[in-house]
Amino acid sequence: MQHILSQSTHCIAVFLLCIIYTLFGPVFIQEPDDTIFALDSDEKKVTMNCEARGNPQPTYRWTVNGTELDLSTGFRYSLTDGSLVITDPREETDSGRYQCQASNSLGSVLSREALLQFAYLGNFSNRTRGAVSVREGQGVVLMCSPPPHSPEITYSWVFNEFPSFVAEDSRRFVSQETGNLYISKVQPSDVGSYICLVKNMATGSRALSPPTPLTLRTDGIMGEYEPKIEVHFPQTVMAAKGLTVRLECFALGNPVPTITWRKLNGNIPKKARLRKSQAVLEIPNIQLDDSGSYECKAENYRGGNAFRGQLQVYTYPQWTSVINDTRLDSGEELQWECKATGRPRPLYRWLRNGTPLFPQSRVEMVNGELIIRAVRPTDSGMYQCVAENKYGAIYSSAELRILASAPTFQSSVVRLVATLGKDVSLECKPRASPKPTITWRKGDRTLLLRNNSLRIVNATRADEGTYVCRAENQFGVTEMTTVLMVKEAMRVELSPARVEVTVGESVVLSCKAIHDPSLDVVFLWMHNRQPLSFHQGGGHFEYIQTQSSNADLMIRNILLKHAGRYGCRAQTSGDTVFAEAELLVRGPPGPPGIVIVEEITDTTATLSWSRGMDNHSPISSYNLQARSPFSLGWQTVRTDPERVIGDMESAVAVDLNPWVEYEFRVVAINAIGTGDPSAPSRVVRTKEAGMTPPGPETPLGRSQLHMFLLVVLQK
């Protein structure tokens, strides 16, 4: 009864461990993104996405601007799985930074923060705008005064009536920073009505300002004056790496000023573009080395004016090293490190289950490194390293699991067979945390061990018996029994050890195992150390087992590729023995090597080649063959010497026809048969020797003679 209870307890422990090892903390599949919601949208709700996997299934909470959302207070907030749905969103209450928290019984993680903005474009004031009156030649600025809006808008100006837009040139400029229209030197053609048109980039909606009349004064013409810069970029421009930067610079003056740009500490990037008006320097895909001091200069012959500003490129944090899930035994030390790049350089902070982690007696945090000494089960949970600078934050998440369990074995009794005279190791590998203390005993004797394994050198019959492994830690103790039997070594006889056959014949290899009769033996046949597949051998191989200790391999209708070494591996529960035999296969020769035409005359070709495989039967002779446009396929040619014997690697093809293109190949012959031909030589043409037609006894034959005469008649 006690044995049954012990077995039941063991099964329950293993089952519980399996469940524990399939549990895992939340891992985000989808995190919320920055969102712009158009107030005039037909869709009356906005969704902030959040989804995590975990076991148990995670639950979700949301915060906005650091304050937890109470989803029970009204109908406007609801969850779809983990995503937050805001119905009838309102700018005054719903704008801000949103963060999702996913939790289960193993811990909590925070998503990145996502900004929710509202897009809208108000209307211009209906108040009539007064006329702007200037002298001819004077500069002027027409104010746009845009309506309330979010986010960015673009500006353009309509002249007199839609769709006649003001075209920018060296004299006129529309600033996308202020929205104002700048005319450096007014001309009579500029007199008229001006309307500012704004467009919301997010919604596409537009709005038109009331007209602003521009008139000319009648008290004279404005004299010439030096440039005055009215539009310029900020003294410090901050730009994110990879974006496009636009630097504006425009001046009033008479004559119309010329705008030029330069970079004080280097050259302006080659990728930079200038607008037609020269008033905008545009740098796409900005990089760190584009930083520096930029200067715009406005000049006419009356003088000049310059402005300088600093362009600084920043980068969001990016991971170069992250943390990973970790399992530790109770009492061990945790060392995690995360590293990120960014400009400015990121700072680091740590979260545990979504709340800040602070230094303590066991906890140390320095420059992205977290150390927890002598970990405890209460340290288990979800941890996050946060790298952040003033432009953004990134999160790396990992689960820390502190293992604490009593020792358990997969099996309480193991039976092991050793071979007489050989070494054997008795393994003791319980599952436990922390690592248990291992002791071995046989009867009343306690045995020494190495790495928890008991090693017996040169096993004898006296080593047979029952061995007990005991595993113990602070959570419990358990034992495993190994029953060791020592058997005679097995021998394998494979015959014949070496055999020669001819292609098409059959052979039987016999494998016999001499072993302890109490043990079952299993055979495996191999060809060149690779297991034989009897189902894919094309019917050439058959496995025959006449007795439990004998296994034969029959090879039928042998091919050249079947040559090699055949191995028989016999295996019992206590021993494995391997023996090999060599099979030589005689067959027709392989193809000779590449044929080279070394010399060509009007009727001869000197050929050379390299020997191919003789396939265990010496090459007796070679047959030289040729092909031309006048031959019916490949034909044997006469040679010098007349018989090309097997140890030769060159010969002369004779009785060829002049001024004919030939290819040559060589075929090897041995006692088994004729082999495959070599690859054809390159095409060569015999020398010209008049138009003497080939005779009927030449290699071309009578039919080729007829074809040759036809060619002559055509010429």
XYZ file of C-alpha atoms in Angstrom:
715
model
C 0.000 0.000 0.000
C 2.825 2.350 0.893
C 4.506 1.577 -2.476
C 1.278 2.478 -4.305
C 1.006 5.780 -2.416
C 4.643 6.572 -3.228
C 4.034 5.957 -6.937
C 0.887 8.137 -6.877
C 2.751 10.987 -5.188
C 5.495 10.743 -7.818
C 2.968 10.903 -10.696
C 1.219 13.914 -9.166
C 4.552 15.724 -8.726
C 5.560 15.107 -12.340
C 2.109 16.233 -13.550
C 2.328 19.455 -11.538
C 5.834 20.148 -12.869
C 4.584 19.720 -16.452
C 1.829 22.257 -15.784
C 4.299 24.708 -14.223
C 6.651 24.507 -17.201
C 3.844 25.326 -19.668
C 2.836 28.477 -17.785
C 4.377 31.756 -18.915
C 3.960 35.463 -18.252
C 2.425 38.047 -20.626
C 4.234 38.830 -23.888
C 2.896 41.616 -26.121
C 1.797 40.673 -29.631
C 0.456 44.146 -30.418
C 1.026 47.455 -28.637
C -0.825 50.761 -29.082
C 0.346 53.212 -31.751
C 0.193 56.998 -31.841
C -3.260 57.899 -33.186
C -4.797 61.031 -34.691
C -8.608 61.104 -34.571
C -10.524 63.514 -36.796
C -13.328 65.202 -34.887
C -15.426 65.510 -38.045
C -15.039 61.783 -38.807
C -18.157 59.676 -39.427
C -16.576 57.017 -37.226
C -17.606 57.936 -33.685
C -15.079 55.816 -31.842
C -11.327 55.340 -31.632
C -9.472 52.084 -30.832
C -6.137 51.842 -29.030
C -4.841 48.334 -29.808
C -3.304 46.006 -27.230
C -2.908 42.219 -27.297
C -0.661 39.854 -25.326
C -0.233 36.106 -25.136
C 0.329 34.246 -21.905
C -0.755 31.245 -19.854
C -3.017 31.888 -17.980
C -4.703 34.277 -20.436
C -3.743 37.878 -19.551
C -6.133 40.541 -18.286
C -5.735 44.231 -19.169
C -5.711 47.674 -17.565
C -5.210 51.077 -19.193
C -3.802 54.360 -17.995
C -4.054 57.794 -19.602
C -1.487 60.418 -18.616
C -0.428 58.128 -15.759
C -3.939 57.758 -14.267
C -5.748 54.421 -14.437
C -8.956 54.424 -16.469
C -11.994 53.270 -14.534
C -13.876 51.284 -17.162
C -16.893 50.875 -14.917
C -17.702 54.599 -14.695
C -19.381 55.025 -18.070
C -20.319 53.598 -21.406
C -17.675 55.568 -23.348
C -14.804 53.219 -22.432
C -14.823 49.480 -23.142
C -12.392 46.630 -23.809
C -12.402 44.366 -26.844
C -10.018 41.612 -25.801
C -7.181 43.887 -24.641
C -7.881 46.853 -26.928
C -9.399 50.042 -25.523
C -12.405 51.404 -27.425
C -13.372 55.043 -26.761
C -16.885 55.898 -27.937
C -17.746 59.510 -28.742
C -14.124 60.642 -28.100
C -13.625 64.173 -26.782
C -10.540 66.278 -27.078
C -10.800 67.923 -23.679
C -10.981 64.616 -21.747
C -9.423 61.976 -24.005
C -6.267 63.631 -25.386
C -3.035 62.324 -23.928
C -0.656 59.393 -23.555
C -2.134 55.909 -23.225
C -0.440 52.813 -21.831
C -1.680 49.221 -21.651
C -0.832 46.810 -18.828
C -1.203 43.034 -19.388
C -1.225 40.765 -16.333
C -1.630 37.132 -15.336
C -0.675 35.104 -12.277
C 3.016 35.173 -13.256
C 3.313 38.960 -13.517
C 2.561 42.163 -15.421
C 4.144 44.122 -18.283
C 3.584 47.661 -19.551
C 3.272 48.553 -23.240
C 4.951 51.535 -24.836
C 3.101 54.835 -24.476
C 0.910 55.956 -27.387
C -0.238 59.522 -27.997
C -3.894 60.167 -28.877
C -4.398 63.499 -30.670
C -7.480 65.044 -32.184
C -7.472 66.538 -35.670
C -9.603 69.541 -36.458
C -9.577 72.780 -38.397
C -11.606 75.743 -37.239
C -12.925 78.613 -39.347
C -11.270 81.965 -39.940
C -12.779 84.980 -38.252
C -15.435 86.593 -40.471
C -14.182 90.058 -39.564
C -13.297 92.107 -42.647
C -9.580 92.589 -43.098
C -8.305 96.074 -43.773
C -6.454 96.966 -46.947
C -2.663 97.001 -46.939
C -1.292 100.004 -48.840
C 2.397 100.233 -49.809
C 4.563 102.154 -52.255
C 5.770 100.499 -55.427
C 9.187 98.911 -54.731
C 8.455 98.499 -51.031
C 8.379 95.071 -49.325
C 5.210 93.815 -47.656
C 4.019 90.994 -45.367
C 0.397 89.786 -45.572
C -0.668 88.009 -42.367
C -2.578 84.707 -42.580
C -3.642 84.455 -38.871
C -4.823 80.820 -39.187
C -7.797 79.464 -37.219
C -7.427 76.940 -34.356
C -6.189 73.610 -35.681
C -4.523 70.307 -34.859
C -2.144 68.896 -35.984
C -0.073 70.639 -38.708
C -1.575 72.611 -41.575
C -0.184 73.763 -44.907
C -0.531 77.263 -46.333
C -1.130 78.709 -49.791
C -2.510 82.038 -51.051
C -5.194 82.755 -53.644
C -4.749 85.886 -55.774
C -8.036 87.653 -56.755
C -10.069 84.500 -57.429
C -9.864 80.753 -56.970
C -7.970 78.797 -58.299
C -5.374 81.460 -59.139
C -2.623 80.738 -56.592
C 0.376 82.894 -55.795
C 3.388 81.259 -57.442
C 6.557 81.411 -55.389
C 9.654 82.920 -56.994
C 12.615 85.001 -55.867
C 10.208 87.908 -55.134
C 7.287 86.114 -53.431
C 7.342 83.512 -50.667
C 4.749 81.676 -48.540
C 6.155 80.527 -45.205
C 4.975 77.118 -43.985
C 6.025 78.129 -40.490
C 4.044 81.383 -40.123
C 1.617 81.032 -43.029
C 2.320 84.633 -44.075
C 2.847 85.827 -47.647
C 6.067 87.828 -48.164
C 6.669 90.059 -51.216
C 10.199 91.454 -51.223
C 9.474 94.218 -53.769
C 5.895 95.143 -54.676
C 5.027 95.757 -58.341
C 1.849 97.194 -59.863
C 0.867 93.657 -60.977
C 0.672 92.672 -57.303
C -2.322 94.926 -56.641
C -5.417 92.880 -55.880
C -7.175 90.709 -53.311
C -5.321 87.992 -51.341
C -6.937 85.038 -49.507
C -5.045 82.618 -47.223
C -5.973 78.956 -47.821
C -5.090 76.416 -45.105
C -5.334 72.619 -45.292
C -5.286 70.148 -42.418
C -2.714 67.425 -43.177
C -4.591 64.770 -41.176
C -8.182 65.367 -42.293
C -7.733 67.043 -45.665
C -10.233 69.746 -44.689
C -9.682 73.338 -45.942
C -10.542 76.847 -44.798
C -10.340 80.261 -46.535
C -9.569 83.553 -44.851
C -11.420 86.807 -45.619
C -9.678 88.707 -48.443
C -6.883 91.151 -47.741
C -6.733 93.952 -50.360
C -3.284 95.131 -51.440
C -3.123 98.658 -52.927
C -0.409 101.031 -54.087
C 0.100 104.407 -52.475
C 0.268 107.399 -54.737
C 2.917 109.381 -52.877
C 5.891 108.068 -54.832
C 8.056 105.028 -55.440
C 10.139 103.346 -52.752
C 13.847 103.825 -53.290
C 16.428 101.078 -53.233
C 17.433 99.610 -49.867
C 19.503 96.765 -48.499
C 17.924 93.346 -47.649
C 16.083 92.749 -44.419
C 15.566 89.082 -43.443
C 11.918 88.714 -42.392
C 11.698 84.873 -42.288
C 14.346 82.607 -40.844
C 14.587 79.213 -39.181
C 15.031 79.011 -35.365
C 18.488 79.515 -33.886
C 18.351 75.867 -32.768
C 16.545 73.311 -34.925
C 15.978 69.841 -33.431
C 15.230 67.108 -35.982
C 14.734 63.346 -35.725
C 17.119 61.135 -37.704
C 15.585 59.963 -40.972
C 13.073 62.795 -41.343
C 13.085 65.712 -43.822
C 14.144 69.129 -42.489
C 13.057 72.432 -44.075
C 15.038 75.566 -43.239
C 13.303 78.819 -44.319
C 15.007 82.133 -45.089
C 13.463 85.086 -46.997
C 14.255 88.809 -47.114
C 12.607 92.029 -48.237
C 14.718 94.429 -50.315
C 14.997 96.562 -53.416
C 16.397 95.267 -55.751
C 15.047 91.771 -55.004
C 17.654 90.039 -52.812
C 19.432 86.828 -53.790
C 19.378 84.065 -51.143
C 22.437 81.819 -50.729
C 23.122 78.983 -48.245
C 26.222 77.472 -46.686
C 27.228 75.152 -43.879
C 29.852 76.697 -41.628
C 31.587 73.492 -40.523
C 31.485 71.567 -43.797
C 29.639 71.212 -47.066
C 25.881 71.300 -47.479
C 24.748 67.656 -47.979
C 24.559 66.618 -51.643
C 21.046 65.279 -51.075
C 19.823 68.768 -50.030
C 17.356 70.562 -52.330
C 16.605 74.274 -52.822
C 13.096 75.513 -53.596
C 12.656 77.647 -56.710
C 12.596 80.762 -54.589
C 15.918 79.708 -52.941
C 14.128 80.529 -49.687
C 13.890 76.914 -48.439
C 16.774 74.500 -47.913
C 15.303 70.976 -47.707
C 17.428 68.081 -46.373
C 15.750 64.666 -46.747
C 16.588 61.580 -44.638
C 18.665 63.619 -42.241
C 21.590 61.865 -40.532
C 23.818 62.637 -37.560
C 26.612 64.038 -39.736
C 24.163 66.590 -41.193
C 24.245 68.408 -37.842
C 26.034 71.749 -37.724
C 25.723 75.505 -38.219
C 23.856 76.663 -41.324
C 23.800 80.210 -42.682
C 21.477 81.912 -45.125
C 22.538 85.211 -46.688
C 20.361 87.764 -48.493
C 22.220 90.157 -50.819
C 21.620 92.894 -53.356
C 24.026 95.549 -54.546
C 22.863 97.837 -51.719
C 24.159 95.425 -49.069
C 23.630 92.085 -47.372
C 22.081 90.460 -44.318
C 22.807 87.001 -42.856
C 21.335 84.628 -40.293
C 22.933 81.605 -38.641
C 21.330 78.750 -36.770
C 22.276 75.363 -35.368
C 20.807 72.108 -36.711
C 20.900 69.256 -34.182
C 19.841 65.694 -35.064
C 18.455 63.433 -32.370
C 17.670 59.696 -32.449
C 15.117 57.657 -30.574
C 16.500 54.876 -28.356
C 17.215 51.589 -30.159
C 18.143 48.282 -28.524
C 21.565 46.723 -29.017
C 21.131 44.199 -26.176
C 17.912 43.008 -24.519
C 16.990 40.744 -21.611
C 15.659 37.199 -21.990
C 13.486 34.857 -19.942
C 15.553 33.291 -17.165
C 15.048 30.372 -14.755
C 17.191 30.252 -11.616
C 17.377 28.024 -8.609
C 16.583 29.637 -5.296
C 19.762 31.196 -3.877
C 21.463 31.855 -7.230
C 22.342 35.314 -8.572
C 20.513 37.096 -11.391
C 22.537 39.240 -13.812
C 20.650 41.022 -16.579
C 21.949 43.769 -18.852
C 20.205 45.833 -21.514
C 21.902 48.346 -23.792
C 20.491 50.934 -26.205
C 21.806 53.631 -28.505
C 20.263 57.068 -28.858
C 21.011 60.766 -28.994
C 20.918 62.081 -26.316
C 22.273 58.937 -24.659
C 19.415 56.953 -23.068
C 18.943 56.523 -19.355
C 17.694 53.240 -17.881
C 15.099 52.236 -15.347
C 13.646 48.871 -14.324
C 10.093 47.690 -13.703
C 8.879 44.595 -11.899
C 5.297 43.599 -12.696
C 4.668 47.079 -14.072
C 5.923 49.017 -11.040
C 9.313 50.746 -10.591
C 12.136 48.666 -9.101
C 14.474 50.435 -6.680
C 17.931 49.490 -5.303
C 17.852 47.411 -2.100
C 20.303 45.332 -0.094
C 20.087 42.475 -2.637
C 19.176 44.589 -5.690
C 21.684 46.696 -7.656
C 21.008 48.736 -10.825
C 23.804 50.517 -12.728
C 23.778 51.697 -16.379
C 21.271 49.187 -17.662
C 22.527 46.295 -15.515
C 20.318 44.606 -12.920
C 21.804 42.308 -10.267
C 19.715 40.445 -7.680
C 21.761 38.388 -5.243
C 20.469 35.205 -3.571
C 17.171 35.165 -5.466
C 14.037 34.002 -3.676
C 10.724 32.628 -4.939
C 9.208 36.067 -4.233
C 11.551 37.562 -6.866
C 9.688 35.702 -9.610
C 7.744 37.892 -12.016
C 7.830 39.942 -15.194
C 10.686 42.438 -15.473
C 11.154 45.287 -17.940
C 14.191 47.371 -18.796
C 13.189 50.831 -20.037
C 15.666 52.903 -22.071
C 14.566 56.485 -22.627
C 15.709 59.907 -23.653
C 13.680 63.117 -24.019
C 12.295 61.945 -27.365
C 11.030 58.467 -26.526
C 11.183 55.254 -24.494
C 11.527 51.581 -25.434
C 10.740 48.500 -23.336
C 12.467 45.101 -23.158
C 10.559 42.421 -21.230
C 11.557 39.078 -19.707
C 10.226 36.627 -17.149
C 12.237 35.601 -14.089
C 11.172 32.265 -12.629
C 12.683 31.044 -9.384
C 12.456 27.266 -9.249
C 11.699 25.547 -5.956
C 10.682 21.887 -5.927
C 11.501 18.609 -4.235
C 13.525 16.072 -6.255
C 11.594 13.751 -8.611
C 12.684 11.026 -11.045
C 10.969 10.078 -14.278
C 11.205 6.435 -13.198
C 11.786 4.961 -9.773
C 13.375 1.713 -11.106
C 15.848 1.421 -14.000
C 17.254 -1.834 -15.429
C 20.704 -1.573 -17.005
C 22.846 -4.153 -18.840
C 26.643 -3.770 -18.874
C 29.243 -5.631 -20.918
C 31.810 -7.740 -19.142
C 35.191 -5.966 -19.105
C 33.828 -2.591 -20.229
C 33.041 0.621 -18.333
C 29.475 1.575 -17.424
C 27.892 4.733 -15.935
C 24.804 4.752 -13.748
C 23.004 8.078 -14.226
C 21.184 9.962 -11.475
C 19.453 13.045 -12.883
C 16.462 14.094 -10.794
C 14.393 17.189 -11.545
C 14.732 19.506 -8.560
C 15.305 23.085 -7.531
C 17.628 23.984 -5.998
C 20.043 21.288 -7.119
C 19.877 18.348 -4.744
C 22.632 16.494 -2.919
C 23.232 13.086 -4.528
C 24.439 9.936 -2.712
C 24.779 6.346 -3.994
C 24.710 3.083 -2.078
C 24.833 -0.635 -2.831
C 23.434 -2.587 0.054
C 24.902 -0.970 3.154
C 27.896 0.609 1.309
C 27.943 4.291 0.362
C 29.724 4.792 -2.981
C 31.870 7.652 -4.298
C 30.581 9.451 -7.408
C 31.527 11.988 -10.108
C 29.032 14.549 -11.434
C 26.154 12.661 -9.780
C 26.912 9.613 -11.976
C 28.307 6.345 -10.633
C 31.037 4.993 -12.946
C 32.113 1.349 -12.839
C 35.399 0.585 -14.609
C 36.057 -2.858 -16.179
C 32.753 -4.367 -15.064
C 32.775 -7.900 -13.594
C 30.105 -10.315 -12.431
C 30.695 -9.068 -8.893
C 29.368 -5.638 -9.911
C 25.889 -7.025 -10.572
C 23.240 -5.985 -8.105
C 20.940 -3.183 -6.960
C 22.183 0.409 -6.699
C 20.180 3.204 -5.017
C 20.546 6.907 -5.828
C 19.259 9.296 -3.145
C 18.481 12.961 -4.029
C 17.738 15.529 -1.319
C 17.181 19.303 -1.040
C 15.361 21.512 1.468
C 12.000 20.671 -0.093
C 12.216 16.876 0.054
C 14.013 13.627 -0.645
C 13.486 10.754 -3.116
C 15.292 7.638 -4.335
C 15.799 5.788 -7.616
C 16.879 2.140 -7.946
C 19.110 0.818 -10.751
C 19.320 -2.933 -11.269
C 22.640 -3.742 -13.004
C 23.299 -6.968 -14.934
C 26.736 -7.792 -16.443
C 26.774 -9.927 -19.618
C 29.426 -11.419 -21.895
C 30.628 -9.177 -24.734
C 28.948 -9.776 -28.085
C 30.887 -10.738 -31.253
C 29.808 -10.232 -34.854
C 30.928 -12.273 -37.875
C 30.312 -10.804 -41.326
C 31.073 -12.950 -44.364
C 32.427 -12.818 -46.937
C 34.748 -10.006 -45.790
C 35.630 -9.106 -49.390
C 33.818 -10.058 -52.575
C 34.158 -9.174 -56.268
C 31.154 -9.336 -58.608
C 30.263 -8.228 -62.112
C 27.470 -5.796 -62.962
C 24.173 -7.691 -63.121
C 25.179 -10.468 -60.688
C 23.818 -10.989 -57.147
C 25.497 -11.565 -53.785
C 24.510 -12.423 -50.191
C 26.305 -10.951 -47.152
C 25.717 -12.884 -43.921
C 25.888 -11.307 -40.454
C 25.966 -13.513 -37.341
C 25.914 -12.262 -33.721
C 27.338 -14.393 -30.868
C 25.793 -12.972 -27.667
C 24.181 -13.764 -24.344
C 20.999 -15.727 -25.187
C 18.991 -13.811 -22.569
C 19.330 -10.602 -24.591
C 17.521 -9.739 -27.798
C 19.619 -8.474 -30.693
C 18.685 -5.926 -33.356
C 20.523 -5.612 -36.693
C 21.115 -2.584 -38.884
C 22.688 -2.741 -42.359
C 24.693 0.211 -43.664
C 26.310 1.184 -46.974
C 29.364 3.431 -46.667
C 28.328 4.213 -43.065
C 24.827 5.347 -44.111
C 21.747 3.255 -43.115
C 20.312 1.225 -45.995
C 16.741 2.006 -47.030
C 15.165 -1.217 -48.269
C 12.011 0.576 -49.426
C 13.942 3.061 -51.585
C 16.598 0.736 -52.988
C 14.792 0.054 -56.261
C 14.331 -3.631 -55.363
C 18.090 -4.298 -55.310
C 18.303 -4.879 -51.514
C 16.500 -7.497 -49.421
C 16.796 -8.075 -45.663
C 16.689 -11.768 -44.694
C 16.648 -12.918 -41.036
C 16.652 -16.719 -40.793
C 17.386 -16.898 -37.051
C 17.189 -14.423 -34.164
C 20.997 -14.123 -34.158
C 21.515 -14.079 -37.951
C 20.704 -11.412 -40.544
C 21.545 -11.615 -44.270
C 21.654 -8.895 -46.901
C 20.902 -9.911 -50.494
C 21.906 -7.521 -53.299
C 20.287 -8.398 -56.640
C 21.174 -7.231 -60.166
C 24.177 -5.268 -58.881
C 25.016 -1.856 -60.348
C 28.305 0.024 -60.273
C 26.943 2.410 -57.631
C 26.454 -0.511 -55.220
C 30.233 -0.877 -54.756
C 31.637 0.144 -51.375
C 31.741 -0.954 -47.769
C 28.755 -2.711 -46.192
C 28.420 -2.659 -42.448
C 26.362 -4.783 -40.058
C 25.608 -3.285 -36.654
C 24.284 -5.628 -33.989
C 22.856 -4.108 -30.818
C 21.570 -5.492 -27.514
C 20.543 -3.619 -24.387
C 24.122 -3.979 -23.158
C 26.372 -3.826 -26.185
C 26.776 -2.576 -29.769
C 29.200 -4.218 -32.246
C 29.930 -3.209 -35.849
C 31.585 -5.178 -38.681
C 32.270 -4.252 -42.317
C 32.772 -6.065 -45.629
C 34.016 -4.698 -48.959
C 32.107 -5.180 -52.217
C 33.977 -4.580 -55.503
C 31.852 -4.295 -58.661
C 33.364 -4.920 -62.086
C 31.683 -3.174 -65.024
C 32.217 -1.439 -68.348
C 34.615 1.522 -68.195
C 33.482 4.971 -67.281
C 33.641 7.811 -69.837
C 37.153 9.067 -70.681
C 38.096 12.605 -69.709
C 37.742 15.651 -71.939
C 38.940 15.222 -75.545
C 41.410 17.850 -76.779
C 42.173 18.460 -80.485
C 45.887 19.258 -80.420
C 46.592 19.525 -84.177
C 44.419 19.626 -87.308
C 45.305 19.179 -90.992
C 43.180 18.760 -94.112
C 42.647 15.020 -93.456
C 43.882 14.344 -89.870
C 43.260 15.413 -86.295
C 45.584 14.650 -83.373
C 43.453 13.870 -80.290
C 44.314 13.388 -76.626
C 42.201 12.487 -73.593
C 42.535 11.367 -69.994
C 41.685 7.939 -68.618
C 38.327 7.329 -67.032
C 37.405 4.741 -64.393
C 38.196 1.144 -65.408
C 35.618 -0.169 -62.871
C 37.905 -3.006 -61.731
C 38.439 -4.443 -65.236
C 41.422 -3.080 -67.196
C 40.699 -0.998 -70.294
C 41.710 -3.007 -73.351
C 41.180 -0.463 -76.163
C 39.618 2.834 -77.215
C 37.232 3.623 -80.071
C 37.497 7.117 -81.622
C 34.312 8.579 -83.101
C 33.530 11.709 -85.135
C 30.455 13.720 -86.121
C 30.061 16.316 -88.911
C 27.187 18.121 -90.670
C 27.431 15.441 -93.405
C 27.390 12.360 -91.136
C 24.431 10.430 -89.804
C 25.277 10.756 -86.134
C 28.521 9.551 -84.558
C 30.737 7.233 -86.653
C 33.948 5.379 -85.862
C 36.983 6.896 -87.622
C 40.191 5.238 -88.732
C 43.176 5.961 -86.544
C 46.935 5.907 -86.469
C 47.856 3.529 -84.910
C 45.091 1.382 -86.290
C 44.351 -0.154 -82.838
C 44.346 2.230 -79.861
C 45.201 0.071 -76.836
C 44.124 0.716 -73.257
C 47.263 2.366 -71.929
C 47.266 5.042 -74.676
C 45.896 8.544 -74.129
C 46.357 9.994 -77.630
C 45.911 8.978 -81.298
C 45.512 10.510 -84.759
C 42.161 10.388 -86.585
C 42.909 9.918 -90.325
C 41.057 9.955 -93.649
C 39.037 13.023 -92.700
C 37.582 15.351 -95.330
C 39.027 18.811 -95.965
C 37.189 22.001 -94.941
C 34.596 20.143 -92.815
C 33.601 20.883 -89.204
C 34.089 17.910 -86.865
C 33.432 16.974 -83.239
C 35.285 14.038 -81.670
C 34.654 11.715 -78.743
C 36.303 8.601 -77.255
C 34.767 5.347 -75.978
C 36.657 2.934 -73.659
C 36.306 -0.877 -73.881
C 37.199 -3.610 -71.357
C 36.408 -7.305 -70.896
C 32.989 -6.498 -69.447
C 31.823 -4.294 -72.288
C 31.832 -0.856 -73.885
C 31.503 2.161 -71.608
C 29.785 5.490 -72.025
C 31.400 7.965 -74.441
C 33.354 11.005 -73.345
C 31.945 14.492 -73.715
C 32.362 15.858 -77.279
C 35.421 17.921 -78.115
C 35.086 21.472 -79.315
C 34.055 21.884 -82.977
C 37.084 22.150 -85.324
C 37.372 22.563 -89.082
C 39.897 20.627 -91.191
C 42.211 22.590 -93.433
C 41.307 23.436 -97.049
C 42.910 21.242 -99.718
C 41.045 22.048 -102.957
C 37.527 20.815 -103.540
C 38.411 17.113 -103.866
C 35.202 15.320 -102.993
C 35.309 12.477 -100.494
C 35.505 8.998 -101.964
C 32.918 6.305 -101.322
C 35.352 4.381 -99.102
C 36.003 7.292 -96.702
C 34.286 7.560 -93.282
C 31.560 9.756 -94.801
C 30.231 6.950 -97.056
C 28.146 7.123 -100.230
C 25.141 9.035 -98.836
C 27.424 11.758 -97.468
C 29.121 11.953 -100.933
C 25.759 12.831 -102.450
C 25.269 15.600 -99.876
C 28.778 16.939 -100.555
C 28.083 17.175 -104.318
C 24.895 19.128 -103.608
C 26.919 21.652 -101.591
C 29.422 22.009 -104.476
C 26.605 22.600 -106.992
C 25.075 25.282 -104.748
C 28.410 27.109 -104.658
